[in-house]
PDB file of C-alpha atoms in Angstrom:
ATOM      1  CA  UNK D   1     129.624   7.359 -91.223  1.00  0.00           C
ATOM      2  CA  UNK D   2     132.791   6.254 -92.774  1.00  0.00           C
ATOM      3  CA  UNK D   3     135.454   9.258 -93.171  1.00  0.00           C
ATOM      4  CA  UNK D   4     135.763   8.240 -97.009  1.00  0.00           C
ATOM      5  CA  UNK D   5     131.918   8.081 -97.134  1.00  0.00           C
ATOM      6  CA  UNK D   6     131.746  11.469 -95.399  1.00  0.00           C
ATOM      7  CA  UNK D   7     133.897  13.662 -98.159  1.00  0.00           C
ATOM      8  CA  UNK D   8     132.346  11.884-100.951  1.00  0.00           C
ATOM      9  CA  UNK D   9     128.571  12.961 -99.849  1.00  0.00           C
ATOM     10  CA  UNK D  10     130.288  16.636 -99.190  1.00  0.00           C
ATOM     11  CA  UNK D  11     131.800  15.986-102.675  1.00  0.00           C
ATOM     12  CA  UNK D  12     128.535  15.774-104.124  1.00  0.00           C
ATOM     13  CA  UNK D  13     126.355  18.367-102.334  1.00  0.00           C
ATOM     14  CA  UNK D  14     129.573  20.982-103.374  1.00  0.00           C
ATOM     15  CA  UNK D  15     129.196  19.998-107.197  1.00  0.00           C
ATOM     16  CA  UNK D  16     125.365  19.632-106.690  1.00  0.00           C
ATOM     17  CA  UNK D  17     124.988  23.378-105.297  1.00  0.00           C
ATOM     18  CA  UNK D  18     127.605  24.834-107.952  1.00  0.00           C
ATOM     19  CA  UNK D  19     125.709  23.167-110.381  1.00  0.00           C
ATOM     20  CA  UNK D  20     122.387  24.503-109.122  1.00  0.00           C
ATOM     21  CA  UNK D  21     123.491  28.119-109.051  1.00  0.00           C
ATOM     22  CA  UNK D  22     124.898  27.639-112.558  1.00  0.00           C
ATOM     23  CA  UNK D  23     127.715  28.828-111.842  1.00  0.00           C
ATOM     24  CA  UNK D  24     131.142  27.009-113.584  1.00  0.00           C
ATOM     25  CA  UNK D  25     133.760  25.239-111.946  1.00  0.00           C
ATOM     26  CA  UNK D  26     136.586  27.413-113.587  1.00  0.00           C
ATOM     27  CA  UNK D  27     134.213  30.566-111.295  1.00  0.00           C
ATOM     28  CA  UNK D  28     133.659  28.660-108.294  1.00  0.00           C
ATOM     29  CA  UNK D  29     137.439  28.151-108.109  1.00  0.00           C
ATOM     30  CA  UNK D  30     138.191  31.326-109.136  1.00  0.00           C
ATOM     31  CA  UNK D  31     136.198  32.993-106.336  1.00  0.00           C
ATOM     32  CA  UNK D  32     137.703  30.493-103.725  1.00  0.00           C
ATOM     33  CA  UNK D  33     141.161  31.301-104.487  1.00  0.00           C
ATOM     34  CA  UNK D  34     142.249  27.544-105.911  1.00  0.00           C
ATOM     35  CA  UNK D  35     142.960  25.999-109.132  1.00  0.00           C
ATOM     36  CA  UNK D  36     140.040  24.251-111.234  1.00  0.00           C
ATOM     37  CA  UNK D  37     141.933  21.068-110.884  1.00  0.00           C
ATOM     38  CA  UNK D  38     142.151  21.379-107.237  1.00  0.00           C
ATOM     39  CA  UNK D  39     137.651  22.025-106.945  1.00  0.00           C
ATOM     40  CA  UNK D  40     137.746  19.193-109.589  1.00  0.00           C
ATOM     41  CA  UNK D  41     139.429  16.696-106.772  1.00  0.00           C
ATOM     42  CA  UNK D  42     136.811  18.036-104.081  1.00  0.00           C
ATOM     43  CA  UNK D  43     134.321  17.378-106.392  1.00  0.00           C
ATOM     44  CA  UNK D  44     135.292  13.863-106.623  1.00  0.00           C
ATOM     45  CA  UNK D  45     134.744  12.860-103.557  1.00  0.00           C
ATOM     46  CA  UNK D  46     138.397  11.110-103.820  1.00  0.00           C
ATOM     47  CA  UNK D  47     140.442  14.256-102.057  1.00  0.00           C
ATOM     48  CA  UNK D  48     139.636  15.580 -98.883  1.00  0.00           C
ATOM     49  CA  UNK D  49     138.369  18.859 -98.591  1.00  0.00           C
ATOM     50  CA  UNK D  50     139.572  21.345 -96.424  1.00  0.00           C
ATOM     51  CA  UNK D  51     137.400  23.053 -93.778  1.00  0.00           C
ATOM     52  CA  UNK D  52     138.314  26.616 -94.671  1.00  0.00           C
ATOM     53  CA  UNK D  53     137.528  25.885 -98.400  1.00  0.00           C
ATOM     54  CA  UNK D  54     134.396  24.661 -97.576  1.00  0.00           C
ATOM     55  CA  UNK D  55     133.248  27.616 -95.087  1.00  0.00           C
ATOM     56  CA  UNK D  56     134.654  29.681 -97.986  1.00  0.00           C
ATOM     57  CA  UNK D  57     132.675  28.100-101.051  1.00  0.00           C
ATOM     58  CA  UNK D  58     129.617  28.133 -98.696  1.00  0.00           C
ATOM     59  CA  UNK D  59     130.028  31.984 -98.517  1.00  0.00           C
ATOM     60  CA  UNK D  60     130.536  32.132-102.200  1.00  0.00           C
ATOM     61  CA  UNK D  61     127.752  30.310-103.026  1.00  0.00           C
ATOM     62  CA  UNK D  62     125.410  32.286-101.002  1.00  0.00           C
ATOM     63  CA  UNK D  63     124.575  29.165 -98.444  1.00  0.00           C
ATOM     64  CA  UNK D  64     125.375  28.474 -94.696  1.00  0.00           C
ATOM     65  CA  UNK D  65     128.510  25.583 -94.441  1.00  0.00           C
ATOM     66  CA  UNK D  66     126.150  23.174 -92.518  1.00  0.00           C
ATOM     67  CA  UNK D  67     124.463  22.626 -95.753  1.00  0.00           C
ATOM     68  CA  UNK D  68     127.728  21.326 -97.678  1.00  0.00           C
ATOM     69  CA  UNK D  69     128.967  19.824 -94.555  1.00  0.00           C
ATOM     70  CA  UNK D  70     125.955  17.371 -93.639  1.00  0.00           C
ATOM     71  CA  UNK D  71     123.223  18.672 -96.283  1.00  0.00           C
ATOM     72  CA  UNK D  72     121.092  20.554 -93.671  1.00  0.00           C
ATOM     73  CA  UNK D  73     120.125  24.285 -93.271  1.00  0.00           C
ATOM     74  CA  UNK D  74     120.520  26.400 -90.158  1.00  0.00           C
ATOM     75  CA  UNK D  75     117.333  27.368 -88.755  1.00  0.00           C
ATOM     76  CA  UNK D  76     118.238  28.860 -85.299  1.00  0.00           C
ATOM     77  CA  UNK D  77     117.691  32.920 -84.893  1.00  0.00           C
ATOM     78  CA  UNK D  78     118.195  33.831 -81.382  1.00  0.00           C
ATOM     79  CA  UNK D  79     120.593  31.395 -79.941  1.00  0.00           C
ATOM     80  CA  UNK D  80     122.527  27.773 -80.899  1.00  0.00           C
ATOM     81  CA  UNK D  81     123.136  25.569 -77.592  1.00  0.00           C
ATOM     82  CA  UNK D  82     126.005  22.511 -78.466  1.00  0.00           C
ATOM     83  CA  UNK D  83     125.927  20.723 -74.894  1.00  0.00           C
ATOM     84  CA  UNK D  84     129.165  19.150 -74.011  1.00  0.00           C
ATOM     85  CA  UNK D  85     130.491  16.516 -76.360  1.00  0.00           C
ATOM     86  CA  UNK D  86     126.843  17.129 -78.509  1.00  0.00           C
ATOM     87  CA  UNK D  87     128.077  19.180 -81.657  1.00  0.00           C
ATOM     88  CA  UNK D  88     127.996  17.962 -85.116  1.00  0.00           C
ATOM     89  CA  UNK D  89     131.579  16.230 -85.748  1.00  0.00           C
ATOM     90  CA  UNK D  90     133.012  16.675 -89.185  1.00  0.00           C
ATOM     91  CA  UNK D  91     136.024  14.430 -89.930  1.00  0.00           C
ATOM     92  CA  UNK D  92     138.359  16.277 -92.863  1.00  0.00           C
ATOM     93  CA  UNK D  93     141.118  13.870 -92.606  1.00  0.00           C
ATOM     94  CA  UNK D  94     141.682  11.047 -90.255  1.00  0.00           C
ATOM     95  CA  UNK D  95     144.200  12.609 -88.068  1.00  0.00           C
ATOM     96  CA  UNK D  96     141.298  16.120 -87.834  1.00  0.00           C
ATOM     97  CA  UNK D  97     137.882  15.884 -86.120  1.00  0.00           C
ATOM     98  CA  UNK D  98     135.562  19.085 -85.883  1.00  0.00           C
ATOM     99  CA  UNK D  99     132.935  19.352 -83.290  1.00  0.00           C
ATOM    100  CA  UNK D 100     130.854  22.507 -84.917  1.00  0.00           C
ATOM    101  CA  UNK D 101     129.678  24.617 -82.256  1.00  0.00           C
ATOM    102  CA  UNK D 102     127.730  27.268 -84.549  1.00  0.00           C
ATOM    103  CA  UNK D 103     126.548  25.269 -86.941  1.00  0.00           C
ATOM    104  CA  UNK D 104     122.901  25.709 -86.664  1.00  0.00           C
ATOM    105  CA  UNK D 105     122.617  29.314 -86.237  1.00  0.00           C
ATOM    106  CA  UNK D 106     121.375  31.420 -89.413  1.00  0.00           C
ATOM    107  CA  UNK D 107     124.215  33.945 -90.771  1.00  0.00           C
ATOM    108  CA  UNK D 108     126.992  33.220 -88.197  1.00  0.00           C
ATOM    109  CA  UNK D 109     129.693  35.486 -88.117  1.00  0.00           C
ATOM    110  CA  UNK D 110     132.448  33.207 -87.339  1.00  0.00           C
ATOM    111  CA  UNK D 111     132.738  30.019 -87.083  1.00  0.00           C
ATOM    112  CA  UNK D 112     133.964  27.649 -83.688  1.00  0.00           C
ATOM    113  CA  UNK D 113     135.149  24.711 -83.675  1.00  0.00           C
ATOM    114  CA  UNK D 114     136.420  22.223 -80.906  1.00  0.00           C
ATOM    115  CA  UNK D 115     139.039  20.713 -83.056  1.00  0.00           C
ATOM    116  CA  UNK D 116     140.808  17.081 -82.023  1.00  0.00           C
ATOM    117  CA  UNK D 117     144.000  16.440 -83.469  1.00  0.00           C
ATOM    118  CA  UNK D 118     146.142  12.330 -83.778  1.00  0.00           C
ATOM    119  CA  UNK D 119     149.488  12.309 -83.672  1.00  0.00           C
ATOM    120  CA  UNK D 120     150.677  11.674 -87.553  1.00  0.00           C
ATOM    121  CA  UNK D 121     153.448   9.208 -87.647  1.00  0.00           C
ATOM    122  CA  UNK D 122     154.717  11.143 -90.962  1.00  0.00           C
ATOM    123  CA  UNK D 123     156.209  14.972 -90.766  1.00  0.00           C
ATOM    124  CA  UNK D 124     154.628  16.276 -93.586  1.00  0.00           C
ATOM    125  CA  UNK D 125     151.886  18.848 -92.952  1.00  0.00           C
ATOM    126  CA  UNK D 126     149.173  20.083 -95.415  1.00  0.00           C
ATOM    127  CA  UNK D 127     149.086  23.780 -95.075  1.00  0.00           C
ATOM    128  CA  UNK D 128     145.600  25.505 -95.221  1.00  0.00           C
ATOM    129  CA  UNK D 129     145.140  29.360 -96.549  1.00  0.00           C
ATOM    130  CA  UNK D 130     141.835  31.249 -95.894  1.00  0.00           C
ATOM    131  CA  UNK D 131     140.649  34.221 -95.796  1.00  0.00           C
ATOM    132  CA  UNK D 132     140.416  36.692 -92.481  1.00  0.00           C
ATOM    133  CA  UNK D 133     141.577  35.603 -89.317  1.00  0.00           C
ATOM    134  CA  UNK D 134     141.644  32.529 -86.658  1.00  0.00           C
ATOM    135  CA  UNK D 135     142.212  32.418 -83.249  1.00  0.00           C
ATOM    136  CA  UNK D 136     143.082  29.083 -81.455  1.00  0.00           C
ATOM    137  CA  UNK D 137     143.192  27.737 -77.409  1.00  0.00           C
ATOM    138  CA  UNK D 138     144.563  24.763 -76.852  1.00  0.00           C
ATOM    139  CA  UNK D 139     142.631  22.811 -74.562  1.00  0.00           C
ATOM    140  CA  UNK D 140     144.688  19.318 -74.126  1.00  0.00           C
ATOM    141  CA  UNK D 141     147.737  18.661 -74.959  1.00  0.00           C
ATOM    142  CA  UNK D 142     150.373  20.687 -76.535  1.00  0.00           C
ATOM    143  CA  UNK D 143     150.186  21.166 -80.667  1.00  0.00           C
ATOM    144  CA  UNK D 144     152.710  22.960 -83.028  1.00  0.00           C
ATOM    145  CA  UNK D 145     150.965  25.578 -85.623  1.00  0.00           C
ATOM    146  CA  UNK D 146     153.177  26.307 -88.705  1.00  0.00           C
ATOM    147  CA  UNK D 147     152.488  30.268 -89.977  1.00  0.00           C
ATOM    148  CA  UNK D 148     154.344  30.710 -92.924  1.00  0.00           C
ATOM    149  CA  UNK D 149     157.040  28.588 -91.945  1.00  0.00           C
ATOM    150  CA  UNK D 150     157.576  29.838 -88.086  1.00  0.00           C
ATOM    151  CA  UNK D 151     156.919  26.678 -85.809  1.00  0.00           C
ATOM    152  CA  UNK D 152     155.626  27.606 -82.880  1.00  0.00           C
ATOM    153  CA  UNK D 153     154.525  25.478 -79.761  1.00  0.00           C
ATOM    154  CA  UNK D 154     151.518  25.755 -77.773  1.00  0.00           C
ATOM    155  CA  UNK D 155     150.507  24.002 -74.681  1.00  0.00           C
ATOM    156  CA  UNK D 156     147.323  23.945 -72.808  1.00  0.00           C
ATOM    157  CA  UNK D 157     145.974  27.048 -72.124  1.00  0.00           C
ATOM    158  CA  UNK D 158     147.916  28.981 -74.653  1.00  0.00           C
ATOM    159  CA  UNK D 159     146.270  30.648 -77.086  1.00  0.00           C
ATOM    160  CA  UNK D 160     147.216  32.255 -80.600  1.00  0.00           C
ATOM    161  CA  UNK D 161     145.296  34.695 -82.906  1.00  0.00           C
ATOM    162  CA  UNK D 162     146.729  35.568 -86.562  1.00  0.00           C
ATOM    163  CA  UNK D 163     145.976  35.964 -90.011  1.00  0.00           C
ATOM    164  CA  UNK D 164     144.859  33.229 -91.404  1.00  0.00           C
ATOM    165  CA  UNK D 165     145.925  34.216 -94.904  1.00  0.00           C
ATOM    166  CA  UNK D 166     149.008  32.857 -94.555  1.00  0.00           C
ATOM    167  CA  UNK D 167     149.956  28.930 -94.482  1.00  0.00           C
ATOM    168  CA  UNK D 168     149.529  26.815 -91.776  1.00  0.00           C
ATOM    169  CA  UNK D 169     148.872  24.107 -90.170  1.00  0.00           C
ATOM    170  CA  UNK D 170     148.617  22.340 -87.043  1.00  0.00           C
ATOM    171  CA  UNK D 171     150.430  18.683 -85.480  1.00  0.00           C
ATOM    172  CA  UNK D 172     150.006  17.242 -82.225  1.00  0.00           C
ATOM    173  CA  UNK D 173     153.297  16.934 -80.359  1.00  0.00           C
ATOM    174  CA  UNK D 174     154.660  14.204 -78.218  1.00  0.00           C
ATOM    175  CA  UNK D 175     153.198  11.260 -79.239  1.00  0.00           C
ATOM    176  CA  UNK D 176     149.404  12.460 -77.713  1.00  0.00           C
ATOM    177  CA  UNK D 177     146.022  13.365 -79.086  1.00  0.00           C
ATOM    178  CA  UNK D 178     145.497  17.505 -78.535  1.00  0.00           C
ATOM    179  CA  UNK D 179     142.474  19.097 -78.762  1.00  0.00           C
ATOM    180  CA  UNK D 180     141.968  22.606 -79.247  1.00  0.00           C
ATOM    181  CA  UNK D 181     139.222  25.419 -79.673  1.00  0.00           C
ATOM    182  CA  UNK D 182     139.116  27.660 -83.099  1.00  0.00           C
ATOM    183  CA  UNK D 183     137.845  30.259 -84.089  1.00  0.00           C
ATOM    184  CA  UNK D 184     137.292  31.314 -88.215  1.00  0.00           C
ATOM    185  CA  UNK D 185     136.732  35.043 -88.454  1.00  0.00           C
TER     186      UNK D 185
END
């Protein structure tokens, strides 16, 4: 499925849910952390939509993110097995893909992710805010992570763990594809 095509069927499960639970967009946004206007672009289907908001508005609304992110419910007690290279993959933007490693599993307390990162030909970097913590190992390739304005470069095997309350994002470096493993507390 087509990246566009992906975000506009989250798009519509997102206003589809809030509208189900009756609950307003001025509350949904409220209790996310955003602006209105911002949840009004999401529900669009013409913005992307950030992984941490949606993992956040799942938790809002009282469902499990698989369900906004592909429309499915978790139905896995005991254990969740992703072989290699098997996980769900959730492209965000086209430079992000997300390989969800817990996705299945009912009432997950965190949430992994093998996450692949393009080089961007442009420097500007869209900062993410979320509640709790993350923890990230880079697997290939080296990335930088921006925390509240500190740049900081990891390589393989490095690892970083911080509160993910504060701004930041992530960029491949030297001109190669990274991928890394993350952790949402």
């Amino acid at each position: 499925m087509a990246l566009n095509e992906q975000i506009r069927q989250m798009a519509m499960r997102l206003k589809g849910l809030r509208e189900d639970i009756d609950m307003s967009i001025g509350e949904l946004a409220d209790k996310c952390g955003i602006t209105t206007s911002e949840l009004e672009r999401y529900e669009s289907g013409e913005s992307d939509i950030p992984m941490n908001f949606v993992c956040n508005a799942a938790t809002v609304m009282g469902v499990e993110p698989l369900e906004l992110f592909a429309g499915d419910t978790p139905t896995m007690n005991n254990y969740w097995l992703v072989r290699k290279g098997k996980g769900p993959v959730i492209e965000r933007q086209k430079a992000y893909k997300y390989q969800a490693l817990a996705m299945g599993f009912k009432h997950a307390k965190a949430s992994p992710f093998i996450v692949s990162v393009d080089p961007k030909d442009d420097e500007h970097l869209h900062l993410n805010t979320h509640d709790d913590q993350e923890f990230n190992l880079v697997l290939k390739g080296s990335i930088m992570i921006s925390i509240s304005g500190k740049e900081i470069v990891l390589n393989e095997g490095d690892s970083i763990y911080f509160d993910a309350r504060q701004p930041h994002a992530v960029k491949a470096l030297n001109g190669e594809p990274a991928r890394f493993f993350a952790i949402i507390i």
